[in-house]
mmCIF file of C-alpha atoms in Angstrom:
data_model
loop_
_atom_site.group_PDB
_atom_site.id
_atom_site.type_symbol
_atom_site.label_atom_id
_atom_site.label_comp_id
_atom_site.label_asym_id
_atom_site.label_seq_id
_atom_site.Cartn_x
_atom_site.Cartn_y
_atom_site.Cartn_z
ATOM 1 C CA UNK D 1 38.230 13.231 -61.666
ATOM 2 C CA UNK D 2 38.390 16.797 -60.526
ATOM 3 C CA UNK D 3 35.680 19.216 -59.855
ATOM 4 C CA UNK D 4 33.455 20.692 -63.128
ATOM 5 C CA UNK D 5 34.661 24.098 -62.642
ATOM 6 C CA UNK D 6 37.999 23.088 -62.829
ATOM 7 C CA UNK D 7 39.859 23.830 -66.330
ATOM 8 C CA UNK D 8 41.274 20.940 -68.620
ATOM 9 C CA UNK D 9 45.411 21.712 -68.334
ATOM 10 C CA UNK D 10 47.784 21.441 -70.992
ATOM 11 C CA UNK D 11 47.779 17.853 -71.358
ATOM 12 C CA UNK D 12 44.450 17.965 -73.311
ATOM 13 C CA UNK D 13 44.049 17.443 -77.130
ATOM 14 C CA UNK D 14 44.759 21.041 -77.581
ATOM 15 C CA UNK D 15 48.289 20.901 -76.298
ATOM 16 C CA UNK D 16 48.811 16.672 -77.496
ATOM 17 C CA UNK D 17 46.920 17.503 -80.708
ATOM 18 C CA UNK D 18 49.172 16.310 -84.110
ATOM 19 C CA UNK D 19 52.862 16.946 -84.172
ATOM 20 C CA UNK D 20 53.738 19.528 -86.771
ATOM 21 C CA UNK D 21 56.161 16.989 -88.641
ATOM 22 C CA UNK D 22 52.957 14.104 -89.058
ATOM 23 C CA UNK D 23 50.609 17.300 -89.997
ATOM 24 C CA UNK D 24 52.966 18.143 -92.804
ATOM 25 C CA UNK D 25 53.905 14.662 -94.058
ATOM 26 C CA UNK D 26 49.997 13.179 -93.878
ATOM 27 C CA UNK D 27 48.353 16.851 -94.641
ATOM 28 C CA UNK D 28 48.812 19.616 -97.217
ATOM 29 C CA UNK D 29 51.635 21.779 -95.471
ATOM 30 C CA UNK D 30 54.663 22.399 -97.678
ATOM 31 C CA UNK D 31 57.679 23.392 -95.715
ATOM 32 C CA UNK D 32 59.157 20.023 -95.298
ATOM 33 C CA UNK D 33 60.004 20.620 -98.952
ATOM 34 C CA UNK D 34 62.495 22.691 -97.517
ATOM 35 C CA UNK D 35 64.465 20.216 -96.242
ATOM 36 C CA UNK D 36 65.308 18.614 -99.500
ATOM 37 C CA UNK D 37 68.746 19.006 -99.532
ATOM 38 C CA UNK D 38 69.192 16.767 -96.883
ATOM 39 C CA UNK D 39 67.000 13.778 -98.568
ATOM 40 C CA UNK D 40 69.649 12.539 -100.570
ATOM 41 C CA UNK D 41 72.246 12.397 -97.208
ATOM 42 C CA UNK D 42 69.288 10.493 -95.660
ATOM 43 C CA UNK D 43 69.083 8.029 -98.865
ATOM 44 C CA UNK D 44 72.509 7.837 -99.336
ATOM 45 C CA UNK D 45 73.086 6.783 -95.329
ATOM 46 C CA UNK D 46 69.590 4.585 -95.456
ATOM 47 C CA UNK D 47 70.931 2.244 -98.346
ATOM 48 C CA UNK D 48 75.019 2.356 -97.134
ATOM 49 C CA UNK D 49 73.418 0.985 -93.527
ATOM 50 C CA UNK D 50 71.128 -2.109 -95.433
ATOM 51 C CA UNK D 51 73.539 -3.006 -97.980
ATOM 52 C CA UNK D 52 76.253 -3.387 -94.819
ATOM 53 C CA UNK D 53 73.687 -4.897 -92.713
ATOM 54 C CA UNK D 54 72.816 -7.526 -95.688
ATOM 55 C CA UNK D 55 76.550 -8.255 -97.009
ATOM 56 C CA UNK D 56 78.095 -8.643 -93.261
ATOM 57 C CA UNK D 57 76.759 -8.849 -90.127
ATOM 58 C CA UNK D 58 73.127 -9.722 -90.971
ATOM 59 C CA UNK D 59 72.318 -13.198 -89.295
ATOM 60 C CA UNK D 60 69.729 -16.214 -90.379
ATOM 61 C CA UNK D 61 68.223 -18.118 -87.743
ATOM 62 C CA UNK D 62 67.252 -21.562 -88.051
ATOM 63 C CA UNK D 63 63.853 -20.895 -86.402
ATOM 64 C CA UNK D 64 61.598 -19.163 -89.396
ATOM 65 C CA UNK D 65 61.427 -14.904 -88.516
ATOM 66 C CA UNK D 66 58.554 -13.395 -89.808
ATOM 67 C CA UNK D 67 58.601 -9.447 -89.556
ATOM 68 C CA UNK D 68 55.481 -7.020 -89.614
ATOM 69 C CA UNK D 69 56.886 -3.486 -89.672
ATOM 70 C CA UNK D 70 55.874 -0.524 -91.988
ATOM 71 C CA UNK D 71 57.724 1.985 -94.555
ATOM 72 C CA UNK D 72 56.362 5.079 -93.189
ATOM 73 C CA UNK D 73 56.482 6.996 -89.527
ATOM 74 C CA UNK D 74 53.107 7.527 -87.819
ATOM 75 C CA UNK D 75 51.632 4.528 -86.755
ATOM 76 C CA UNK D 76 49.568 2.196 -89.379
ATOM 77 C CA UNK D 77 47.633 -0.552 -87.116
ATOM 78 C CA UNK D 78 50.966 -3.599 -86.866
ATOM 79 C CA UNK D 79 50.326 -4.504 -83.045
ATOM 80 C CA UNK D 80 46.677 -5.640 -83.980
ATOM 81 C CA UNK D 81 47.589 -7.741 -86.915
ATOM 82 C CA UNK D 82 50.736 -9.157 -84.764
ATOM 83 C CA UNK D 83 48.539 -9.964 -82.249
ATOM 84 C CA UNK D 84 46.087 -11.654 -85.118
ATOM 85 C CA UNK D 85 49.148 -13.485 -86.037
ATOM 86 C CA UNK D 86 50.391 -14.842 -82.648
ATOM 87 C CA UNK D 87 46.729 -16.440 -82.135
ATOM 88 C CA UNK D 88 46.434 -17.855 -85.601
ATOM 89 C CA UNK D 89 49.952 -19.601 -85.012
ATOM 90 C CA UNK D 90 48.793 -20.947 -81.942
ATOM 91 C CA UNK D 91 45.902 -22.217 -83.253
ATOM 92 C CA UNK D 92 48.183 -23.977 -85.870
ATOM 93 C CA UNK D 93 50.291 -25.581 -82.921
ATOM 94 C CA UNK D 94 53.202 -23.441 -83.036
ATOM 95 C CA UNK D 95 54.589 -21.578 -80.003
ATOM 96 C CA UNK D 96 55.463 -17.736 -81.301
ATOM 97 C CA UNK D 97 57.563 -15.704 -79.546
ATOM 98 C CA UNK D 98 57.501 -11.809 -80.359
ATOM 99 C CA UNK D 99 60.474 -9.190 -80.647
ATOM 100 C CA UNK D 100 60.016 -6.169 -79.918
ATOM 101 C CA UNK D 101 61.743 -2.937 -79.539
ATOM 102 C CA UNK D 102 59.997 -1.912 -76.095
ATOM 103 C CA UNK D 103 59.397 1.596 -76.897
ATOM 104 C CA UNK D 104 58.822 3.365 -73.568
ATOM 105 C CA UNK D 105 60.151 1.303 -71.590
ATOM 106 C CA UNK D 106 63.596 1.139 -69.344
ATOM 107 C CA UNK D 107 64.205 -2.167 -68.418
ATOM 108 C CA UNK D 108 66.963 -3.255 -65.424
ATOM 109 C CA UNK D 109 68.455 -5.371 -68.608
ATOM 110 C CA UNK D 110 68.486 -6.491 -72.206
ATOM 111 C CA UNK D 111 67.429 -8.843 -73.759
ATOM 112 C CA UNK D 112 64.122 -8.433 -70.857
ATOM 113 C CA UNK D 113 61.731 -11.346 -71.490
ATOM 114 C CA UNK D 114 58.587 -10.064 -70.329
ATOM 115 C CA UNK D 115 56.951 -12.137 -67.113
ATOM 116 C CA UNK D 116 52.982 -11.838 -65.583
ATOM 117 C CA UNK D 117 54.624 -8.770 -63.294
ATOM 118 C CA UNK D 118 56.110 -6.283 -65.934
ATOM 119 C CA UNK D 119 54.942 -3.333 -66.597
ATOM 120 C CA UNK D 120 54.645 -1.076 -69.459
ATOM 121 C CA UNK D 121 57.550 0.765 -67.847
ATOM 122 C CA UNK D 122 59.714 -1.635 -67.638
ATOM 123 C CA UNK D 123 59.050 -3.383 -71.409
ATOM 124 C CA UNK D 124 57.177 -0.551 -73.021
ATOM 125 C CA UNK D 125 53.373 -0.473 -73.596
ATOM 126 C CA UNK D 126 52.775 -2.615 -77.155
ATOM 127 C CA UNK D 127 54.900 -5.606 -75.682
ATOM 128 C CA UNK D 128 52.644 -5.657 -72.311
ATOM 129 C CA UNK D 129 49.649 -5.656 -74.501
ATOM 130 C CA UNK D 130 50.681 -8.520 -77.050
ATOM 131 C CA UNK D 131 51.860 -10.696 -73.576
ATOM 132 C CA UNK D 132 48.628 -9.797 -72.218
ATOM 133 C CA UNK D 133 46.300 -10.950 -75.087
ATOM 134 C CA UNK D 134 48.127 -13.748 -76.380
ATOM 135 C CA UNK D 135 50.066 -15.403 -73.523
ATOM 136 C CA UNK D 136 53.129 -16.280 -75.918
ATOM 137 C CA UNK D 137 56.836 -15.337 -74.955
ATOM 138 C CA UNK D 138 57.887 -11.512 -75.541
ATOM 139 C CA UNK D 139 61.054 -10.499 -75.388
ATOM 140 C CA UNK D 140 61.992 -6.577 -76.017
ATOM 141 C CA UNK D 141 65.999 -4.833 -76.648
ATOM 142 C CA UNK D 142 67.511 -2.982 -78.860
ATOM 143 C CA UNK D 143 69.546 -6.500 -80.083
ATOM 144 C CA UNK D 144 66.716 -8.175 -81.887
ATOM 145 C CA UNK D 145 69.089 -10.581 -82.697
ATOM 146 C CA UNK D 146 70.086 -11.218 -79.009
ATOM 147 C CA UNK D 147 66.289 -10.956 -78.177
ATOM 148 C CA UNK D 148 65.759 -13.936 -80.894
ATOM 149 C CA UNK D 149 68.008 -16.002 -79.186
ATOM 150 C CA UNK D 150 66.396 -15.825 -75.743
ATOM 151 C CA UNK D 151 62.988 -16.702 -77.651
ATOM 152 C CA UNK D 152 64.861 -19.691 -79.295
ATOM 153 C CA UNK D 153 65.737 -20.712 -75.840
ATOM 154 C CA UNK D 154 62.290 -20.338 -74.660
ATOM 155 C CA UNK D 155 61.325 -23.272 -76.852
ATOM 156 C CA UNK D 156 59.476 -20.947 -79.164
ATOM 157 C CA UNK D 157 59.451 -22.838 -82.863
ATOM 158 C CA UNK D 158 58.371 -19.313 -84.724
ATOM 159 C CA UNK D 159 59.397 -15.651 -84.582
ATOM 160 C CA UNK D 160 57.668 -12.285 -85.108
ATOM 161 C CA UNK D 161 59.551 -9.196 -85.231
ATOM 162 C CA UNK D 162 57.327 -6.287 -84.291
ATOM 163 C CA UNK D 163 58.072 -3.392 -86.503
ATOM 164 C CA UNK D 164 61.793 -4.308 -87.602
ATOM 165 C CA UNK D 165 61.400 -3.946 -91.406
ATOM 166 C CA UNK D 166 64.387 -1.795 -91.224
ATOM 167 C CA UNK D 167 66.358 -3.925 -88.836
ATOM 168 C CA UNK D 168 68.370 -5.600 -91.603
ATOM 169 C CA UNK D 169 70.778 -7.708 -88.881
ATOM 170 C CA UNK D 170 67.460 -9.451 -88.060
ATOM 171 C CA UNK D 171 67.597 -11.909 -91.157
ATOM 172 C CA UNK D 172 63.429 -12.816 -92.170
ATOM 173 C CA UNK D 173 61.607 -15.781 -93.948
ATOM 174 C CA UNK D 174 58.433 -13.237 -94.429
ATOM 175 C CA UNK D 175 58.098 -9.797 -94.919
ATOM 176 C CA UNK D 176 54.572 -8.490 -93.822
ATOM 177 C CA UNK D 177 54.245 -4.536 -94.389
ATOM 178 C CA UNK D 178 51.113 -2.335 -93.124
ATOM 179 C CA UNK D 179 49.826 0.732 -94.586
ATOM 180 C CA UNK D 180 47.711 2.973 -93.113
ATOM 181 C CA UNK D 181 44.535 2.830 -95.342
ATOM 182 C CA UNK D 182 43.287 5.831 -94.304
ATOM 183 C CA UNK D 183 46.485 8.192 -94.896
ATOM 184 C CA UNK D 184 48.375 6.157 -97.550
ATOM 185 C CA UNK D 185 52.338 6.891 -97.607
ATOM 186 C CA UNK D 186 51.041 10.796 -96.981
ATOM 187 C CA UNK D 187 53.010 13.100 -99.187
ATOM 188 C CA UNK D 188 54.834 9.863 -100.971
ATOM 189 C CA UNK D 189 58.238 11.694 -100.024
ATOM 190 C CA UNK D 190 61.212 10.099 -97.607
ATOM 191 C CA UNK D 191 62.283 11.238 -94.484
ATOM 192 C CA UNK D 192 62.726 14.248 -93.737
ATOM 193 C CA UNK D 193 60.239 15.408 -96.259
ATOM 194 C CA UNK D 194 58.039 13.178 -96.104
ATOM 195 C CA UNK D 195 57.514 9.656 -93.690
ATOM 196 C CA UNK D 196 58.703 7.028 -95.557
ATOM 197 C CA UNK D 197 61.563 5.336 -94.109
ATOM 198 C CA UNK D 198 62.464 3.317 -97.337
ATOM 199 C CA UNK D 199 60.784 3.787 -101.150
ATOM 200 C CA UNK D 200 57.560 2.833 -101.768
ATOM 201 C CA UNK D 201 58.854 0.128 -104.308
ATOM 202 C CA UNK D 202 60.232 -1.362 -101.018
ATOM 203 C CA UNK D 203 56.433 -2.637 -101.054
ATOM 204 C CA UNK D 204 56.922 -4.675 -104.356
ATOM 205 C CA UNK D 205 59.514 -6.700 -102.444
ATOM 206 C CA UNK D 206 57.309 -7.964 -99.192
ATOM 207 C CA UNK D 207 55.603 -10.929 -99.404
ATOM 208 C CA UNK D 208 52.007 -9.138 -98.256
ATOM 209 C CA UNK D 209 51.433 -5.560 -97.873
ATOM 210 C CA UNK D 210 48.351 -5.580 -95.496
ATOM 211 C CA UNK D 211 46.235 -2.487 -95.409
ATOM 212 C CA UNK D 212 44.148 -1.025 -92.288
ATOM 213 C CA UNK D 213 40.802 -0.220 -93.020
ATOM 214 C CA UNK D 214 41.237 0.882 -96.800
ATOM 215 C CA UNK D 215 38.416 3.078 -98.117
ATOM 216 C CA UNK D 216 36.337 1.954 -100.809
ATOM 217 C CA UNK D 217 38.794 3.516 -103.671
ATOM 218 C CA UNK D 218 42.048 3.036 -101.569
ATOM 219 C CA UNK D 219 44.840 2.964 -104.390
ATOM 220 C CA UNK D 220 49.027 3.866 -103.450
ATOM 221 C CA UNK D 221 50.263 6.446 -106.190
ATOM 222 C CA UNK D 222 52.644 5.072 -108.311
ATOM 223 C CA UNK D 223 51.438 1.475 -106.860
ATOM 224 C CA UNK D 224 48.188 1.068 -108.355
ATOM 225 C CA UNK D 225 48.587 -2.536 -109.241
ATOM 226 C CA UNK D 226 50.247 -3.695 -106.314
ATOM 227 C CA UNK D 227 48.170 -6.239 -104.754
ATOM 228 C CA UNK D 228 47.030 -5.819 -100.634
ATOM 229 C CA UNK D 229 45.155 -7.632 -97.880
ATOM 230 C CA UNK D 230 42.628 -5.703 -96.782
ATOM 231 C CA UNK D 231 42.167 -5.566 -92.639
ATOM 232 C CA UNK D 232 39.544 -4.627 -90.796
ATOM 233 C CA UNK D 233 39.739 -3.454 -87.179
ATOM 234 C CA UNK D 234 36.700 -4.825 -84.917
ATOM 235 C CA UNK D 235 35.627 -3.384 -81.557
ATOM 236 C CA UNK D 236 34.973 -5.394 -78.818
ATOM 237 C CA UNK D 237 33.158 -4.747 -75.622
ATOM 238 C CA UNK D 238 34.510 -2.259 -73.753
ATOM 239 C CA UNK D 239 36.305 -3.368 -70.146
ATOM 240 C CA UNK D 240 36.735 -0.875 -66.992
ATOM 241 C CA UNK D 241 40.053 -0.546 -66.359
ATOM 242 C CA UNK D 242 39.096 -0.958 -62.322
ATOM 243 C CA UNK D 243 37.210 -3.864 -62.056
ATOM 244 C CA UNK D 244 37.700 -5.521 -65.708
ATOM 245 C CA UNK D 245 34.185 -5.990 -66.255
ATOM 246 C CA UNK D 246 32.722 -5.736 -69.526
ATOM 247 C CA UNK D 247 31.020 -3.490 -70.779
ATOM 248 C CA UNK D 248 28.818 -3.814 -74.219
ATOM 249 C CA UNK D 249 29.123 -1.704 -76.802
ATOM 250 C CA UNK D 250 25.719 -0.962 -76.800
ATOM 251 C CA UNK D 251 25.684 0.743 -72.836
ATOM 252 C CA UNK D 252 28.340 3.843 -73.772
ATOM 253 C CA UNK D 253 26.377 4.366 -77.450
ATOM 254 C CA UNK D 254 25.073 7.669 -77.677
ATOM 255 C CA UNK D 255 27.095 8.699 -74.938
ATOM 256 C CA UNK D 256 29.411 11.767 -74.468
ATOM 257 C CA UNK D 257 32.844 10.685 -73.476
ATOM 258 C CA UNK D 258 36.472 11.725 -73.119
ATOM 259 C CA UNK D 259 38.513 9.995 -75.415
ATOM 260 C CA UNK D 260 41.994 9.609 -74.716
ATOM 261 C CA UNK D 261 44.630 8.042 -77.618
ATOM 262 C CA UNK D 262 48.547 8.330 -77.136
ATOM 263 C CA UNK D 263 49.007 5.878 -80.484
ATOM 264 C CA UNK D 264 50.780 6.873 -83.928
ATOM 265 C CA UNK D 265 47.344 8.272 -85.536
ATOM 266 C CA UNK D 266 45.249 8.747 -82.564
ATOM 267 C CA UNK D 267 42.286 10.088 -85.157
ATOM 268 C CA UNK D 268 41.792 7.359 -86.084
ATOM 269 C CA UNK D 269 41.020 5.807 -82.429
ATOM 270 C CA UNK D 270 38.168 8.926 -82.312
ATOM 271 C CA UNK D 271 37.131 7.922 -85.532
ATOM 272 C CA UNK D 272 36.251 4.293 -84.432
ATOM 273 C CA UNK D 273 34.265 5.635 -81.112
ATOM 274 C CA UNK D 274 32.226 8.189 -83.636
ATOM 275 C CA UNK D 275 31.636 4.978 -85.607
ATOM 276 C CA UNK D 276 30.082 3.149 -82.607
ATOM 277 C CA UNK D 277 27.791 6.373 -81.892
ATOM 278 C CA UNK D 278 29.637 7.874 -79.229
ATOM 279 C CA UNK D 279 30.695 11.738 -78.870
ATOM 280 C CA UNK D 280 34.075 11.969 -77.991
ATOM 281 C CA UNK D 281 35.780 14.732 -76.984
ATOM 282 C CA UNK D 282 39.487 13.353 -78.003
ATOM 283 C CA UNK D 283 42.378 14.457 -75.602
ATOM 284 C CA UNK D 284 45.351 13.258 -77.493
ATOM 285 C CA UNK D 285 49.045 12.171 -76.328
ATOM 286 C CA UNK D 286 52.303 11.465 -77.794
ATOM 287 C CA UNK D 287 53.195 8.041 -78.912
ATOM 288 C CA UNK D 288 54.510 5.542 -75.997
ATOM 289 C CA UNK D 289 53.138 9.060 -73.528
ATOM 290 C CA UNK D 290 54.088 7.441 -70.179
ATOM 291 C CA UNK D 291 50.687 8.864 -67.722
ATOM 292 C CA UNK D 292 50.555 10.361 -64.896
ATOM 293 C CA UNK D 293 47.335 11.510 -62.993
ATOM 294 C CA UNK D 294 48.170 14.838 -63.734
ATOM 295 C CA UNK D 295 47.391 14.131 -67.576
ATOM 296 C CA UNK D 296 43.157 13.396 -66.378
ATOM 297 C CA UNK D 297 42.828 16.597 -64.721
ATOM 298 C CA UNK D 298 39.598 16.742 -67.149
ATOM 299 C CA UNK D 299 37.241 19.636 -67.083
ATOM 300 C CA UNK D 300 34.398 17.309 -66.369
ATOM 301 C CA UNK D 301 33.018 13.735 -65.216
ATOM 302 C CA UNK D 302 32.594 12.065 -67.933
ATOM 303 C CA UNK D 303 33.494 8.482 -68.754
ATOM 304 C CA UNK D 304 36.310 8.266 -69.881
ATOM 305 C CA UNK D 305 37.406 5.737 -72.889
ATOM 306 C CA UNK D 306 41.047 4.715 -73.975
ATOM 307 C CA UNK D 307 42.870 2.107 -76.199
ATOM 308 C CA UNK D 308 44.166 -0.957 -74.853
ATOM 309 C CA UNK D 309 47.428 0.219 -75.201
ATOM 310 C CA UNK D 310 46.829 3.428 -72.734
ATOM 311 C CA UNK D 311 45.389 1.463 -70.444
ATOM 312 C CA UNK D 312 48.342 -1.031 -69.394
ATOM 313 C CA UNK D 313 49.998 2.168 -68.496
ATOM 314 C CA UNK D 314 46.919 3.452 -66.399
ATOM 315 C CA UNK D 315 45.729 1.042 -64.185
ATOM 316 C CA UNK D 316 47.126 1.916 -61.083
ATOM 317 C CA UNK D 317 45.345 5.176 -60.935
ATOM 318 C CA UNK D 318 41.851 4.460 -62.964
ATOM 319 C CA UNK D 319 38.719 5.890 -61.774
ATOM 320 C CA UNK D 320 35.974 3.758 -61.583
ATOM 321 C CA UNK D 321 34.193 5.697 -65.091
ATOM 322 C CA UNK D 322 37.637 4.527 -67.114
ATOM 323 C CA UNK D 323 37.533 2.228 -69.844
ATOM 324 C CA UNK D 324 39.602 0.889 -72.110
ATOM 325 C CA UNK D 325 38.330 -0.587 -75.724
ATOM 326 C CA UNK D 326 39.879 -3.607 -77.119
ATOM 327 C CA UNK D 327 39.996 -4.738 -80.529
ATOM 328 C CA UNK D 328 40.855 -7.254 -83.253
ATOM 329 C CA UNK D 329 41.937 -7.276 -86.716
ATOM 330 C CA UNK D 330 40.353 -9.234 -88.975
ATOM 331 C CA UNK D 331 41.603 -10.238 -92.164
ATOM 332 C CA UNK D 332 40.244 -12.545 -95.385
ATOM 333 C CA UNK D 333 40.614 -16.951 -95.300
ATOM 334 C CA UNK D 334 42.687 -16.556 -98.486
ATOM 335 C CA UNK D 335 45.527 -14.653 -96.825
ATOM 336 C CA UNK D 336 45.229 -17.461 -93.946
ATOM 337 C CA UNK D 337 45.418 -19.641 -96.491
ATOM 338 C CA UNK D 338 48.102 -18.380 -98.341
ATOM 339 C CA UNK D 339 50.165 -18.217 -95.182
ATOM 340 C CA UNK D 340 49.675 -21.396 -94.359
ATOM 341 C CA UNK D 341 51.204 -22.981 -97.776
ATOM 342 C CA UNK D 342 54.435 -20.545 -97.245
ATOM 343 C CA UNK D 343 54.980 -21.482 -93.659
ATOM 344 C CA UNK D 344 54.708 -25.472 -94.521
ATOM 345 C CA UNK D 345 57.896 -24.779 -97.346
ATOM 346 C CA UNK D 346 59.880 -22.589 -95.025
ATOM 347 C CA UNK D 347 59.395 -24.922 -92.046
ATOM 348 C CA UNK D 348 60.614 -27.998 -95.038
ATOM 349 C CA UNK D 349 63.607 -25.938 -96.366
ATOM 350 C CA UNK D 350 64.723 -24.698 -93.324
ATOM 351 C CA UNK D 351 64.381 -28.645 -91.445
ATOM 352 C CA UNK D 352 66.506 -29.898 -94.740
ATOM 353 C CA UNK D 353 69.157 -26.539 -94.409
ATOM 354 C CA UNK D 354 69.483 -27.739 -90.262
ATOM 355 C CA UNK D 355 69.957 -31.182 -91.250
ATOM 356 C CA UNK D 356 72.418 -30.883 -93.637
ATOM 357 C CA UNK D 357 74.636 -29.327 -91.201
#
């Protein structure tokens, strides 16, 4: 850390703080409207690109594909509840393997299937954290279908596409969507006006639209009887990024800290530490910000706190006051359930659909 009298530089949460476009789509600033005329080219080009991607070149695996991905831009909470899903599945006796896009990273090739050496560099930070906390196969690209096929050679039996709702070549036996309960669809408009990728009837057509941390009258305009999973996000310990010990939540309450979040809503990672009685002072990044030491030039000592998801990119230059908070989604026995019962007929029609052939 550098010295007190030293002044926080430009990489603090006044130069990271919320991008203009997420202000404006998730707050009450008006001159996206401005860019209507170019909705309907977006629209137009959005539906031409699925309906090809459907009619012709999309391809069905044998090995059931279950994608978690979102309608909106701005991060809404998937890698917790993929990472919920990879452990339940292995607790069922299946062996998942994850796709992923590697955002952030540049690997030497593609498909990259991620080994106990890579680095968020090389496969992008969410992929390094779901190999870390679940041990199952990972394999990142920009072919999700070529990624698939490694996986399928990798003996895995199931498939989870991190955030490819959109990726229409990737054929899917479930459709798992996550909304931000905290922020909704934001203005309810489509890119460029507003963040959704695709309408929000798109969510009438998944089979579960999960929602992170919903507030106690959480409700979708337009969607009001569209049925949702609740999730809830639970903190762990925290762990010191330099010697992994743990660290209960108890011995950093009531204790000032610098926060540091480069996620999709990183208000909502402050939000959780205010929650768990700390004050944070947030300093917040880009999404997928690739650190430097230059970024902690911090105005003070401090502890510092991070997600899990910062920290796989930060290791290599932690101070010994760094630590990184993990945590787990937690969702209700009736969408476990539910799960479950779909799995056991996709797994029967798609052993009768290989057999036949």
């Amino acid at each position: 850390m550098s010295s007190p009298d030293k002044q926080a530089p430009a990489s603090s949460a006044s130069a990271h703080s919320q991008s203009p476009w997420l202000a404006a789509w998730y707050g009450k600033r008006r001159w996206t409207l401005l860019l209507m005329p170019l909705l309907g080219i977006f629209v137009l080009l959005a539906n031409l690109r699925r309906y090809w991607f459907e009619r012709y070149t999309q391809k069905r695996l044998v090995t059931p594909v279950i994608v978690v991905g979102n309608i909106s831009v701005g991060g809404t909470g998937k890698t917790p509840l993929l990472i919920a899903l990879v452990k339940w599945l292995q607790q069922q006796g299946f062996n998942p393997g994850v796709i992923s896009r590697g955002y952030g990273g540049k690997a030497s090739h593609y498909p990259y299937l991620l080994n106990a050496q890579s680095t968020a560099a090389e496969a992008g930070d969410e992929p390094v954290t779901i190999y870390q906390q679940t041990g199952c196969a990972v394999c990142v690209g920009p072919d999700r279908v070529a990624a698939a096929r490694v996986l399928e050679d990798e003996n895995c039996d199931i498939l989870l596409s991190d955030d490819g709702l959109q990726h229409y070549r990737l054929g899917r036996d479930i459709e798992i969507a996550v909304v931000d309960g905290q922020r909704g669809l934001g203005n309810g408009w489509r890119l460029p006006v507003g963040p959704l990728r695709e309408p929000k009837s798109r969510l009438k057509t998944v089979d579960w639209v999960v929602v992170n941390s919903p507030t106690d009258d959480f409700v979708l305009p337009g969607l009001v009887d569209l049925f949702y999973v609740p999730m809830r996000i639970c903190a762990q310990d925290f762990i010191n990024l330099k010697s992994s010990e743990k660290v209960s939540l108890n011995e950093l309450s009531s204790v000032q800290v610098n926060a540091v979040a480069g996620i999709g809503n990183p208000q909502r990672f402050h939000n959780t530490l205010t929650e768990l009685g700390l004050t944070a002072k947030l300093h917040s990044f880009p999404d997928h910000h690739i650190y430097s030491e230059q970024d902690f030039q911090l105005a003070n000592h401090l502890p510092l706190v991070m997600t899990e998801k910062d920290a796989v990119k930060c290791r290599d230059f932690a101070q010994p006051n760094w630590f990184y908070l993990p945590i787990t989604a937690s969702l209700p026995d009736s969408f476990w359930q539910a799960l479950q019962q779909k799995l056991e007929r996709i797994c029967m029609q798609k052993k009768s659909i290989f057999k036949s052939k």
